[in-house]
Amino acid sequence: MRKKIVAGNWKMNKTLSEGLKLVDEIVSSSENNSVLKIIAPPFIHLASIADKLKGKEDFEVAAQNCHQVESGAFTGEVSAEMIASTGAKYIIIGHSERRIYFGENNSLLAQKVLMALANNVIPIFCLGENAADRAANIHLDVVKQQMKESLFNLLPADFSKVIVAYEPVWAIGTGVTATTHQAQGMHNFIRSEINKKYGKMVSEESILLYGGSVNAENAKELFACLDVDGGLIGGASLKAGEFGAIVNSF
Ligand code: 13P
């Protein structure tokens, strides 16, 4: 049985006091205990939020990025080991905003995935095509390449820890969500590629999240898709009522 997950990626939003208040509100509004809720605040709030959520078994904390090496002279960067030391158990890696604005490519992301795993932190690995890729009908190839170059170097035991988040770039922050047909189609493709590489058992256990303009109205039908195990939520994760409604729609 695959775990159901709803993760909130706060991106670069919320001061510390706003974030702590939002967490309290999210805890009260997310009634469905069978869903694992993951909160991904900015680095600087990780320890405080992890402390606040300590003891709540259906809540975890994630970072939004990490550096690809263990430590050293990299001013302004944050290592996976530091993230682990805050109590965070997950790291979002390869978000399209990191790829687009910070030039992160598949091979760099492969290093970040290894670094997270080496520190016992679970990568939530984001992938997905942009609008031009879909228009050119090469979206499956793009996603296949992202998996091949960033994930398929992993040993089966390591790969099986990774969560994959399909986030079509054209759906992020646009209000245009993938249809259930598009989301299920891609998730099914991702699972079948995992099956080819790692076999049926690993592919059937792999947790695949959908992200891109998920809200309280469309979450139910997206989560009902056979291969969609939950969501990675951006804008709607900043409003406790909306995030709670998404969680409760499972
Ligand atoms: P939105 O939900 O705002 O479209 O963002 C999705 C996202 O980027 C989550 O990582």
mmCIF file of C-alpha atoms in Angstrom, residues 113-203:
data_model
loop_
_atom_site.group_PDB
_atom_site.id
_atom_site.type_symbol
_atom_site.label_atom_id
_atom_site.label_comp_id
_atom_site.label_asym_id
_atom_site.label_seq_id
_atom_site.Cartn_x
_atom_site.Cartn_y
_atom_site.Cartn_z
ATOM 1 C CA VAL A 113 19.827 13.178 -4.843
ATOM 2 C CA LEU A 114 22.872 11.144 -3.773
ATOM 3 C CA MET A 115 23.763 13.713 -1.130
ATOM 4 C CA ALA A 116 20.252 13.665 0.336
ATOM 5 C CA LEU A 117 20.211 9.861 0.467
ATOM 6 C CA ALA A 118 23.698 9.742 2.006
ATOM 7 C CA ASN A 119 22.287 11.840 4.850
ATOM 8 C CA ASN A 120 19.156 9.719 5.251
ATOM 9 C CA VAL A 121 16.907 12.429 3.877
ATOM 10 C CA ILE A 122 14.295 11.410 1.318
ATOM 11 C CA PRO A 123 14.404 13.265 -1.998
ATOM 12 C CA ILE A 124 11.122 14.520 -3.436
ATOM 13 C CA PHE A 125 12.415 14.652 -6.968
ATOM 14 C CA CYS A 126 10.568 17.040 -9.286
ATOM 15 C CA LEU A 127 10.409 16.571 -13.019
ATOM 16 C CA GLY A 128 8.142 17.635 -15.844
ATOM 17 C CA GLU A 129 8.013 19.132 -19.298
ATOM 18 C CA ASN A 130 7.454 22.749 -20.291
ATOM 19 C CA ALA A 131 4.705 24.022 -22.580
ATOM 20 C CA ALA A 132 6.864 23.840 -25.708
ATOM 21 C CA ASP A 133 7.800 20.224 -24.978
ATOM 22 C CA ARG A 134 4.147 19.265 -24.688
ATOM 23 C CA ALA A 135 3.210 21.196 -27.809
ATOM 24 C CA ALA A 136 5.971 19.344 -29.670
ATOM 25 C CA ASN A 137 4.689 16.068 -28.204
ATOM 26 C CA ILE A 138 8.067 15.255 -26.649
ATOM 27 C CA HIS A 139 6.887 15.431 -23.022
ATOM 28 C CA LEU A 140 7.385 11.704 -22.417
ATOM 29 C CA ASP A 141 10.934 11.859 -23.803
ATOM 30 C CA VAL A 142 11.790 14.870 -21.626
ATOM 31 C CA VAL A 143 10.564 13.178 -18.456
ATOM 32 C CA LYS A 144 12.267 9.906 -19.402
ATOM 33 C CA GLN A 145 15.566 11.767 -19.835
ATOM 34 C CA GLN A 146 15.162 13.535 -16.484
ATOM 35 C CA MET A 147 14.640 10.176 -14.757
ATOM 36 C CA LYS A 148 17.473 8.510 -16.641
ATOM 37 C CA GLU A 149 20.036 11.227 -15.915
ATOM 38 C CA SER A 150 19.096 12.074 -12.326
ATOM 39 C CA LEU A 151 17.614 8.916 -10.784
ATOM 40 C CA PHE A 152 18.319 5.767 -12.745
ATOM 41 C CA ASN A 153 21.943 5.667 -11.612
ATOM 42 C CA LEU A 154 20.677 4.721 -8.150
ATOM 43 C CA LEU A 155 20.798 1.221 -6.734
ATOM 44 C CA PRO A 156 17.297 -0.276 -6.339
ATOM 45 C CA ALA A 157 17.421 0.026 -2.532
ATOM 46 C CA ASP A 158 18.153 3.753 -2.838
ATOM 47 C CA PHE A 159 15.733 4.434 -5.675
ATOM 48 C CA SER A 160 12.927 2.860 -3.705
ATOM 49 C CA LYS A 161 13.244 5.625 -1.081
ATOM 50 C CA VAL A 162 12.761 8.434 -3.626
ATOM 51 C CA ILE A 163 9.431 10.196 -4.114
ATOM 52 C CA VAL A 164 8.840 11.482 -7.646
ATOM 53 C CA ALA A 165 6.764 14.626 -8.204
ATOM 54 C CA TYR A 166 5.470 15.251 -11.705
ATOM 55 C CA GLU A 167 5.124 18.998 -12.082
ATOM 56 C CA PRO A 168 4.465 20.134 -15.644
ATOM 57 C CA VAL A 169 6.055 23.588 -15.860
ATOM 58 C CA TRP A 170 3.041 24.994 -17.709
ATOM 59 C CA ALA A 171 0.796 24.124 -14.761
ATOM 60 C CA ILE A 172 2.904 25.707 -12.006
ATOM 61 C CA GLY A 173 1.393 28.897 -10.630
ATOM 62 C CA THR A 174 -0.698 29.359 -13.779
ATOM 63 C CA GLY A 175 -4.098 28.161 -12.615
ATOM 64 C CA VAL A 176 -4.028 25.705 -15.527
ATOM 65 C CA THR A 177 -3.874 22.267 -13.999
ATOM 66 C CA ALA A 178 -3.206 19.058 -15.900
ATOM 67 C CA THR A 179 -6.382 17.180 -16.744
ATOM 68 C CA THR A 180 -6.822 13.859 -14.975
ATOM 69 C CA HIS A 181 -6.077 12.238 -18.336
ATOM 70 C CA GLN A 182 -2.760 14.108 -18.658
ATOM 71 C CA ALA A 183 -1.772 13.526 -15.022
ATOM 72 C CA GLN A 184 -2.688 9.839 -15.006
ATOM 73 C CA GLY A 185 -1.062 9.372 -18.437
ATOM 74 C CA MET A 186 2.268 10.756 -17.269
ATOM 75 C CA HIS A 187 2.179 9.025 -13.891
ATOM 76 C CA ASN A 188 1.456 5.734 -15.583
ATOM 77 C CA PHE A 189 4.367 6.351 -17.952
ATOM 78 C CA ILE A 190 6.707 7.183 -15.044
ATOM 79 C CA ARG A 191 5.655 4.017 -13.204
ATOM 80 C CA SER A 192 6.170 1.909 -16.306
ATOM 81 C CA GLU A 193 9.677 3.355 -16.803
ATOM 82 C CA ILE A 194 10.462 2.541 -13.163
ATOM 83 C CA ASN A 195 9.125 -0.962 -13.776
ATOM 84 C CA LYS A 196 11.444 -1.382 -16.789
ATOM 85 C CA LYS A 197 14.462 -0.203 -14.815
ATOM 86 C CA TYR A 198 13.816 -1.598 -11.313
ATOM 87 C CA GLY A 199 11.054 -4.178 -11.707
ATOM 88 C CA LYS A 200 7.441 -4.514 -10.685
ATOM 89 C CA MET A 201 7.868 -4.530 -6.931
ATOM 90 C CA VAL A 202 9.796 -1.240 -6.821
ATOM 91 C CA SER A 203 7.497 0.423 -9.360
#
